[in-house]
Short mmCIF file of C-alpha atoms in Angstrom, two decimals:
data_model
loop_
_atom_site.label_atom_id
_atom_site.label_comp_id
_atom_site.label_asym_id
_atom_site.label_seq_id
_atom_site.Cartn_x
_atom_site.Cartn_y
_atom_site.Cartn_z
CA MET R 1 43.88 14.99 -5.40
CA THR R 2 46.91 16.25 -7.21
CA ALA R 3 44.92 16.95 -10.37
CA LEU R 4 42.37 18.94 -8.26
CA GLY R 5 45.10 21.05 -6.73
CA ASN R 6 45.53 19.07 -3.52
CA PRO R 7 42.35 20.19 -1.71
CA GLN R 8 43.21 17.80 1.10
CA ASP R 9 45.95 20.26 2.17
CA LYS R 10 43.55 23.14 2.36
CA LEU R 11 40.90 21.75 4.78
CA PRO R 12 39.86 23.30 8.16
CA PRO R 13 41.37 21.79 11.23
CA THR R 14 40.18 18.19 11.10
CA ILE R 15 39.30 15.59 13.65
CA HIS R 16 39.83 12.14 12.03
CA VAL R 17 37.63 9.47 13.46
CA ALA R 18 38.21 5.66 12.98
CA GLY R 19 36.90 2.57 14.86
CA THR R 20 34.44 -0.33 14.45
CA ASN R 21 31.57 0.91 16.60
CA GLY R 22 30.72 4.37 17.88
CA LYS R 23 32.17 6.49 15.04
CA GLY R 24 28.90 8.15 14.08
CA SER R 25 27.83 8.78 17.63
CA THR R 26 31.27 10.24 18.49
CA CYS R 27 30.99 12.48 15.40
CA ALA R 28 27.63 13.72 16.52
CA TYR R 29 28.78 14.56 19.96
CA LEU R 30 31.87 16.44 18.56
CA ALA R 31 29.70 18.36 16.03
CA HIS R 32 27.13 19.46 18.66
CA MET R 33 30.00 20.52 21.09
CA ALA R 34 31.79 22.42 18.42
CA ARG R 35 28.60 24.33 17.30
CA ALA R 36 27.89 25.13 20.95
CA ASN R 37 31.46 26.63 21.04
CA GLY R 38 30.41 28.88 18.11
CA GLN R 39 32.31 26.92 15.45
CA ARG R 40 31.20 26.31 11.82
CA VAL R 41 31.56 22.61 11.26
CA HIS R 42 31.92 20.58 8.12
CA ILE R 43 31.05 16.77 8.56
CA TYR R 44 31.90 13.80 6.34
CA THR R 45 30.27 10.48 7.28
CA SER R 46 29.13 7.23 5.69
CA PRO R 47 27.04 5.46 4.71
CA HIS R 48 24.02 7.67 4.15
CA LEU R 49 20.69 6.51 5.36
CA VAL R 50 18.19 8.06 2.91
CA ASP R 51 19.86 10.84 0.81
CA PHE R 52 23.33 10.69 -0.57
CA ASN R 53 23.77 14.36 0.39
CA GLU R 54 23.83 13.32 4.10
CA ARG R 55 27.46 12.15 3.64
CA ILE R 56 28.81 15.64 2.84
CA GLN R 57 27.62 18.41 5.31
CA ILE R 58 28.71 21.94 4.74
CA ASP R 59 28.44 24.04 7.72
CA SER R 60 26.35 21.13 9.25
CA GLN R 61 23.89 21.12 6.42
CA PRO R 62 23.70 18.38 3.71
CA VAL R 63 25.31 19.64 0.52
CA GLY R 64 22.83 20.93 -2.15
CA ASP R 65 22.25 18.89 -5.27
CA GLN R 66 23.68 21.40 -7.84
CA THR R 67 26.76 22.01 -5.67
CA LEU R 68 27.40 18.35 -5.45
CA ILE R 69 26.78 17.74 -9.15
CA GLU R 70 29.29 20.50 -10.06
CA ALA R 71 31.87 19.03 -7.67
CA PHE R 72 31.44 15.56 -9.15
CA ALA R 73 31.80 16.88 -12.64
CA ARG R 74 35.15 18.54 -11.70
CA CYS R 75 36.31 15.26 -10.05
CA GLU R 76 35.38 13.24 -13.11
CA ALA R 77 37.24 15.69 -15.41
CA ALA R 78 40.34 15.52 -13.17
CA ASN R 79 40.19 11.73 -12.96
CA PHE R 80 40.33 11.64 -16.75
CA GLY R 81 38.64 8.18 -17.10
CA GLU R 82 41.15 6.36 -14.76
CA PRO R 83 39.72 3.61 -12.43
CA ILE R 84 38.25 5.05 -9.25
CA THR R 85 35.97 3.63 -6.61
CA PHE R 86 32.59 5.08 -5.40
CA PHE R 87 34.06 6.00 -2.08
CA GLU R 88 37.22 7.48 -3.55
CA ILE R 89 35.51 9.90 -5.84
CA THR R 90 32.97 10.77 -3.14
CA THR R 91 35.85 11.62 -0.84
CA ALA R 92 37.51 13.67 -3.59
CA ALA R 93 34.27 15.71 -4.15
CA ALA R 94 33.94 16.15 -0.35
CA PHE R 95 37.55 17.46 0.14
CA LEU R 96 37.15 19.78 -2.82
CA LEU R 97 33.92 21.17 -1.41
CA PHE R 98 35.36 21.46 2.16
CA SER R 99 38.45 23.27 0.91
CA GLU R 100 36.32 25.94 -0.87
CA HIS R 101 33.84 26.55 1.88
CA PRO R 102 35.30 28.23 4.97
CA ALA R 103 34.68 26.51 8.29
CA ASP R 104 36.46 26.29 11.71
CA LEU R 105 36.37 22.44 11.89
CA LEU R 106 36.06 19.37 9.76
CA ILE R 107 34.83 16.10 11.48
CA LEU R 108 36.02 13.35 9.11
CA GLU R 109 34.80 9.79 9.54
CA VAL R 110 36.83 6.99 8.16
CA GLY R 111 34.98 4.87 5.52
CA LEU R 112 36.61 1.44 6.09
CA GLY R 113 39.61 0.56 8.18
CA GLY R 114 41.98 3.61 8.38
CA ARG R 115 45.41 2.82 7.01
CA PHE R 116 44.36 2.56 3.33
CA ASP R 117 41.08 4.48 3.61
CA ALA R 118 40.73 7.31 1.05
CA THR R 119 40.24 9.77 3.96
CA ASN R 120 43.81 9.07 5.11
CA VAL R 121 45.38 11.26 2.48
CA ILE R 122 45.15 14.14 4.96
CA ALA R 123 48.68 14.83 6.16
CA LYS R 124 48.25 16.18 9.68
CA PRO R 125 44.85 16.30 11.40
CA ALA R 126 44.37 18.42 14.54
CA LEU R 127 43.18 15.34 16.38
CA CYS R 128 42.56 11.59 15.75
CA VAL R 129 40.00 9.37 17.54
CA ILE R 130 39.83 5.72 17.63
CA THR R 131 36.64 4.30 19.07
CA ALA R 132 35.87 0.73 20.00
CA ILE R 133 37.38 -2.01 17.90
CA GLY R 134 35.39 -5.19 17.06
CA LEU R 135 35.36 -7.89 14.44
CA ASP R 136 33.86 -6.48 11.21
CA HIS R 137 34.96 -6.36 7.54
CA GLN R 138 37.46 -9.18 8.20
CA GLU R 139 37.68 -9.83 4.44
CA PHE R 140 39.46 -6.48 4.20
CA LEU R 141 41.07 -5.81 7.55
CA GLY R 142 42.08 -9.17 8.77
CA ASP R 143 40.65 -12.04 10.75
CA THR R 144 41.91 -11.13 14.31
CA ILE R 145 41.14 -8.15 16.52
CA GLU R 146 44.85 -7.31 16.51
CA LYS R 147 44.99 -7.02 12.74
CA ILE R 148 41.85 -4.91 12.62
CA ALA R 149 43.21 -2.63 15.30
CA HIS R 150 46.41 -2.26 13.40
CA GLU R 151 44.59 -1.14 10.25
CA LYS R 152 42.41 1.35 12.29
CA ALA R 153 45.38 2.81 13.93
CA GLY R 154 46.83 3.63 10.49
CA ILE R 155 45.30 7.07 10.85
CA CYS R 156 47.76 7.96 13.67
CA LYS R 157 50.20 10.67 12.72
CA PHE R 158 53.53 11.90 14.21
CA GLY R 159 52.87 14.52 16.93
CA VAL R 160 49.07 14.37 16.57
CA PRO R 161 47.04 13.89 19.70
CA THR R 162 45.14 10.57 19.43
CA ILE R 163 42.21 9.71 21.68
CA ILE R 164 41.96 5.88 22.14
CA GLY R 165 38.46 5.14 23.38
CA ARG R 166 37.40 2.37 25.66
CA GLN R 167 38.28 -1.02 24.30
CA GLN R 168 36.58 -4.30 25.36
CA SER R 169 39.63 -6.21 24.18
CA PRO R 170 43.02 -5.85 25.81
CA GLU R 171 44.57 -7.16 22.50
CA ALA R 172 42.88 -4.26 20.50
CA GLU R 173 44.15 -1.66 22.96
CA ALA R 174 47.74 -3.08 22.90
CA ALA R 175 47.68 -3.04 19.13
CA LEU R 176 46.44 0.46 18.98
CA LEU R 177 49.06 1.71 21.49
CA LYS R 178 51.84 -0.08 19.70
CA GLU R 179 50.97 1.65 16.40
CA ALA R 180 50.48 5.00 18.04
CA ARG R 181 53.88 4.89 19.71
CA TRP R 182 55.61 3.55 16.52
CA VAL R 183 54.60 6.66 14.56
CA GLY R 184 55.00 9.05 17.43
CA ALA R 185 51.37 10.01 17.98
CA LEU R 186 50.47 11.53 21.32
CA ALA R 187 48.19 8.93 22.71
CA TYR R 188 45.52 9.59 25.39
CA VAL R 189 44.12 6.29 26.49
CA TRP R 190 40.79 5.44 28.20
CA GLY R 191 41.52 4.22 31.73
CA GLN R 192 45.08 5.58 31.74
CA ASP R 193 44.72 9.23 30.84
CA PHE R 194 41.05 9.77 31.07
CA ARG R 195 37.81 8.05 32.03
CA ALA R 196 34.04 8.66 32.09
CA TYR R 197 31.26 7.00 34.00
CA GLN R 198 27.58 7.36 34.96
CA GLN R 199 26.89 8.73 38.42
CA HIS R 200 23.53 9.89 39.91
CA GLY R 201 22.00 10.04 36.43
CA ARG R 202 24.75 12.22 35.00
CA LEU R 203 28.07 11.74 33.18
CA THR R 204 31.29 12.36 35.09
CA TYR R 205 34.49 12.93 32.99
CA GLU R 206 37.90 12.85 34.62
CA ASP R 207 41.43 13.34 33.50
CA GLU R 208 44.67 14.47 35.28
CA SER R 209 43.65 18.10 35.27
CA ARG R 210 39.88 18.33 35.40
CA VAL R 211 36.64 16.72 36.60
CA TRP R 212 33.56 17.59 34.56
CA ASP R 213 29.99 16.98 35.85
CA LEU R 214 28.09 16.55 32.53
CA PRO R 215 24.53 15.71 31.63
CA SER R 216 23.55 12.27 30.52
CA PRO R 217 24.10 11.70 26.84
CA GLY R 218 21.30 12.63 24.44
CA LEU R 219 21.79 9.36 22.64
CA ILE R 220 20.35 6.31 24.41
CA GLY R 221 22.21 3.27 25.80
CA PRO R 222 24.91 2.42 28.24
CA HIS R 223 27.46 2.29 25.44
CA GLN R 224 26.85 6.00 24.82
CA ILE R 225 28.69 6.69 28.06
CA ASP R 226 31.77 5.45 26.24
CA ASN R 227 31.14 7.43 23.06
CA ALA R 228 30.38 10.63 25.02
CA GLY R 229 33.35 10.18 27.21
CA GLY R 230 35.73 9.78 24.21
CA ALA R 231 34.27 12.88 22.74
CA ALA R 232 34.74 14.83 25.95
CA ALA R 233 38.41 13.76 26.00
CA CYS R 234 38.70 15.30 22.50
CA ALA R 235 37.12 18.44 23.84
CA ALA R 236 39.55 18.51 26.75
CA VAL R 237 42.61 18.17 24.47
CA LEU R 238 41.26 20.93 22.23
CA GLN R 239 40.51 23.03 25.32
CA TRP R 240 36.75 23.52 24.59
CA PRO R 241 34.82 25.04 27.58
CA GLU R 242 32.93 22.53 29.80
CA ALA R 243 29.70 24.37 29.16
CA CYS R 244 30.04 23.67 25.36
CA VAL R 245 30.82 19.96 26.10
CA ALA R 246 27.81 19.69 28.40
CA ASP R 247 25.53 21.23 25.77
CA GLY R 248 26.82 18.89 23.02
CA ILE R 249 26.49 15.77 25.10
CA ALA R 250 22.91 16.63 26.20
CA HIS R 251 21.66 17.65 22.76
CA ALA R 252 23.45 15.28 20.36
CA THR R 253 21.20 13.50 17.90
CA TRP R 254 22.14 10.86 15.27
CA PRO R 255 19.63 8.83 13.22
CA ALA R 256 19.33 5.10 13.54
CA ARG R 257 21.29 4.99 16.84
CA LEU R 258 18.64 3.51 19.07
CA GLN R 259 16.25 6.03 17.64
CA ASN R 260 12.60 5.95 18.89
CA ILE R 261 10.25 5.95 15.85
CA THR R 262 6.86 7.44 16.47
CA ARG R 263 5.89 8.85 13.02
CA GLY R 264 5.35 7.63 9.58
CA PRO R 265 3.69 4.38 8.59
CA LEU R 266 5.94 2.22 10.97
CA GLY R 267 5.33 4.59 13.77
CA GLU R 268 1.50 4.59 13.18
CA ILE R 269 1.45 0.72 13.34
CA ALA R 270 3.31 0.77 16.58
CA ARG R 271 1.16 3.49 18.06
CA ASN R 272 -2.06 1.79 17.14
CA ALA R 273 -0.85 -1.32 18.90
CA HIS R 274 0.45 0.62 21.93
CA ALA R 275 3.85 -0.75 21.13
CA GLU R 276 7.34 0.90 21.20
CA LEU R 277 9.47 1.11 18.06
CA TRP R 278 13.22 1.40 18.09
CA LEU R 279 15.65 1.64 15.15
CA ASP R 280 19.30 0.83 15.18
CA GLY R 281 21.92 0.33 12.48
CA GLY R 282 24.48 -1.68 14.44
CA HIS R 283 25.47 -4.68 12.31
CA ASN R 284 28.19 -6.62 14.04
CA PRO R 285 28.23 -8.70 17.22
CA ALA R 286 30.02 -6.01 19.33
CA ALA R 287 27.33 -3.48 18.26
CA ALA R 288 24.62 -6.05 19.13
CA THR R 289 26.11 -6.54 22.53
CA ALA R 290 25.81 -2.86 23.30
CA LEU R 291 22.39 -2.77 21.80
CA SER R 292 21.15 -5.78 23.84
CA HIS R 293 22.39 -4.16 27.11
CA ALA R 294 20.50 -0.98 26.26
CA LEU R 295 17.36 -2.99 25.64
CA ALA R 296 17.78 -5.01 28.80
CA ASP R 297 18.05 -1.68 30.68
CA MET R 298 14.75 -0.65 29.05
CA ASP R 299 13.24 -3.97 30.03
CA GLU R 300 14.15 -3.40 33.72
CA ARG R 301 12.32 -0.06 33.68
CA GLU R 302 9.24 -1.28 31.75
CA ASP R 303 8.83 -5.05 31.01
CA ARG R 304 7.71 -5.59 27.40
CA PRO R 305 8.14 -8.59 25.02
CA LEU R 306 10.98 -7.83 22.55
CA VAL R 307 10.38 -8.56 18.90
CA ILE R 308 13.21 -7.97 16.47
CA ILE R 309 12.75 -7.12 12.72
CA ALA R 310 16.25 -7.70 11.12
CA GLY R 311 17.97 -7.77 7.82
CA PHE R 312 21.70 -8.03 7.02
CA SER R 313 24.19 -7.20 4.23
CA PRO R 314 26.06 -10.16 2.63
CA ASN R 315 29.03 -11.48 4.72
CA LYS R 316 27.65 -10.16 7.97
CA ASP R 317 27.85 -12.47 11.11
CA VAL R 318 24.11 -12.92 11.54
CA GLU R 319 24.41 -15.73 13.99
CA GLY R 320 26.90 -13.70 16.09
CA TRP R 321 24.58 -10.67 16.08
CA CYS R 322 21.53 -12.65 16.91
CA SER R 323 23.17 -14.59 19.75
CA GLN R 324 23.39 -11.35 21.78
CA PHE R 325 19.59 -11.39 22.06
CA SER R 326 19.09 -15.02 23.03
CA GLY R 327 16.99 -15.05 26.18
CA LEU R 328 16.01 -11.43 25.74
CA ALA R 329 14.02 -11.40 22.42
CA ARG R 330 10.78 -13.29 22.16
CA ARG R 331 11.18 -13.79 18.42
CA LEU R 332 12.88 -12.44 15.22
CA ILE R 333 11.19 -11.56 11.96
CA ALA R 334 13.72 -11.67 9.02
CA VAL R 335 13.33 -9.26 6.08
CA GLU R 336 15.32 -8.21 2.97
CA PHE R 337 16.28 -4.79 1.69
CA LYS R 338 17.38 -3.40 -1.72
CA SER R 339 19.38 -0.20 -1.00
CA GLY R 340 22.58 -1.80 0.23
CA ARG R 341 25.76 -2.48 -1.58
CA GLY R 342 25.25 -5.94 -3.08
CA GLY R 343 21.65 -6.20 -1.75
CA SER R 344 20.95 -8.20 1.38
CA GLN R 345 20.99 -11.75 2.65
CA SER R 346 17.76 -13.65 1.92
CA ALA R 347 15.12 -13.61 4.67
CA ASP R 348 15.19 -17.43 4.76
CA GLU R 349 18.90 -17.49 5.36
CA VAL R 350 18.70 -14.89 8.16
CA ALA R 351 15.87 -16.74 9.89
CA ALA R 352 17.84 -19.94 9.68
CA ARG R 353 20.96 -18.33 11.26
CA ALA R 354 18.75 -16.67 13.91
CA GLN R 355 17.31 -20.00 14.90
CA ALA R 356 20.86 -21.35 15.09
CA ALA R 357 21.60 -18.62 17.51
CA GLY R 358 18.67 -19.65 19.74
CA LEU R 359 15.98 -17.36 18.57
CA LYS R 360 12.50 -18.18 17.37
CA ALA R 361 12.47 -16.83 13.81
CA GLU R 362 10.17 -16.41 10.88
CA THR R 363 10.21 -14.21 7.66
CA ALA R 364 8.08 -11.45 6.20
CA THR R 365 7.91 -9.68 2.90
CA GLY R 366 8.94 -5.99 3.78
CA LEU R 367 8.97 -3.85 6.71
CA ILE R 368 5.24 -3.02 6.73
CA ASN R 369 4.20 -6.64 6.88
CA ALA R 370 6.87 -7.46 9.41
CA MET R 371 5.64 -4.55 11.59
CA LYS R 372 2.05 -5.69 11.38
CA ASN R 373 3.10 -9.18 12.44
CA ALA R 374 5.37 -7.90 15.36
CA ALA R 375 2.62 -5.50 16.64
CA LYS R 376 0.33 -8.46 17.26
CA GLU R 377 2.41 -9.58 20.15
CA ALA R 378 0.78 -9.45 23.50
CA PRO R 379 1.22 -7.63 25.76
CA PRO R 380 2.12 -4.62 23.60
CA PRO R 381 5.78 -5.22 22.59
CA ARG R 382 9.00 -3.33 22.28
CA ILE R 383 10.01 -3.79 18.63
CA LEU R 384 13.55 -3.31 17.39
CA ILE R 385 14.38 -2.90 13.61
CA GLY R 386 18.06 -3.64 13.28
CA GLY R 387 21.01 -5.52 11.59
CA SER R 388 21.88 -2.90 8.93
CA LEU R 389 22.15 0.81 8.35
CA TYR R 390 20.68 0.15 4.93
CA LEU R 391 17.58 -1.41 6.48
CA ALA R 392 17.44 1.55 8.86
CA GLY R 393 17.55 3.86 5.87
CA GLU R 394 14.61 2.06 4.22
CA ALA R 395 12.70 2.32 7.52
CA LEU R 396 13.29 6.06 7.78
CA ALA R 397 12.37 6.57 4.12
CA LEU R 398 9.01 4.80 4.30
CA GLY R 399 6.31 7.26 3.44
CA GLY R 400 8.84 9.45 1.40
CA SER R 401 11.42 9.00 -1.31
CA PRO R 402 13.33 5.61 -1.38
CA PRO R 403 16.90 5.77 -0.26
CA HIS R 404 19.61 6.54 -2.71
CA GLN R 405 21.18 3.18 -3.59
CA THR R 406 24.85 2.75 -2.75
CA PRO R 407 26.75 1.32 -5.71
CA GLY R 408 28.71 -1.91 -5.25
#
């Protein structure tokens, strides 16, 4: 950053987003709200699903190839052959581009953790957000919920408003609050300073000075009430108009977040079998819990057998993820993928762990074969492709270019 002229100090006002689950959805709500408020928005997220350019959005559009290539060339020259990770140099290139393209807002998603994440070189964001904390990346962040929360809360800064979203664990909330208070951040806590809930098919947001009657979230699932509520709290602190908040919540989209797939080769297989096909990238037990609740809600409205097609990155808790669907899914079909960092767990290993979690499990060679197998279920099933954002990317890319592979 120093060699590049400290672009991290020349960014638009920044919303810094950390957490285990819900970061991407929260970023989507915030981006849609800000655009409804007439703001030009830069966005930095990870990982990408299909194209690397998705990670760096300039004025809400994926960066162009030539612009990206030139930025990386400048970063390589500034780095002068020193060791640097894939994510570090990507963040450097993003900050360089964001600093040179005018915008009203930057929505900045943490890559891993928070305290030692490359994005945390920014000195003072306009706002920080910490979404739900769960067990994930324990090899880097610690083996308890308190340790993980401590690392996530490392983005808190003195005097910066910090929205602490709804936590399922009191220990996580306590650790987040302790760190926020230690650094002097201005904490706004779900359940204490604000809350959101579903009422009469709409979303109600409340804090000490306002009650907003908002549309139901555009993203599907009960957990999206929490994500949209946290984003609404951000908007309230930033004094965005209620109408813009409503527009953003209603129209937010984010790929691979319980996304209904109706097109492409996978969609065609589902359509021909009169089946439903859903895609989700949640890859830890907490995400699976939220996902299972959403699918159970669907089942109450329309009873269909659930068949899961799943693949997982190395070191992911397959048994913990699969256990959330015990009694809900009729069976699981394990597959492998190639685009992820370090590849994927073997289909045989995933099937064995799924069986240990109480699911009937088998394997298939690739998504197409797995879909053909799943579509044979009678009556016409509800099919979920899940377990990994990398698998979701390969599903979205079918029929087009393969996903850009993420280096190890």
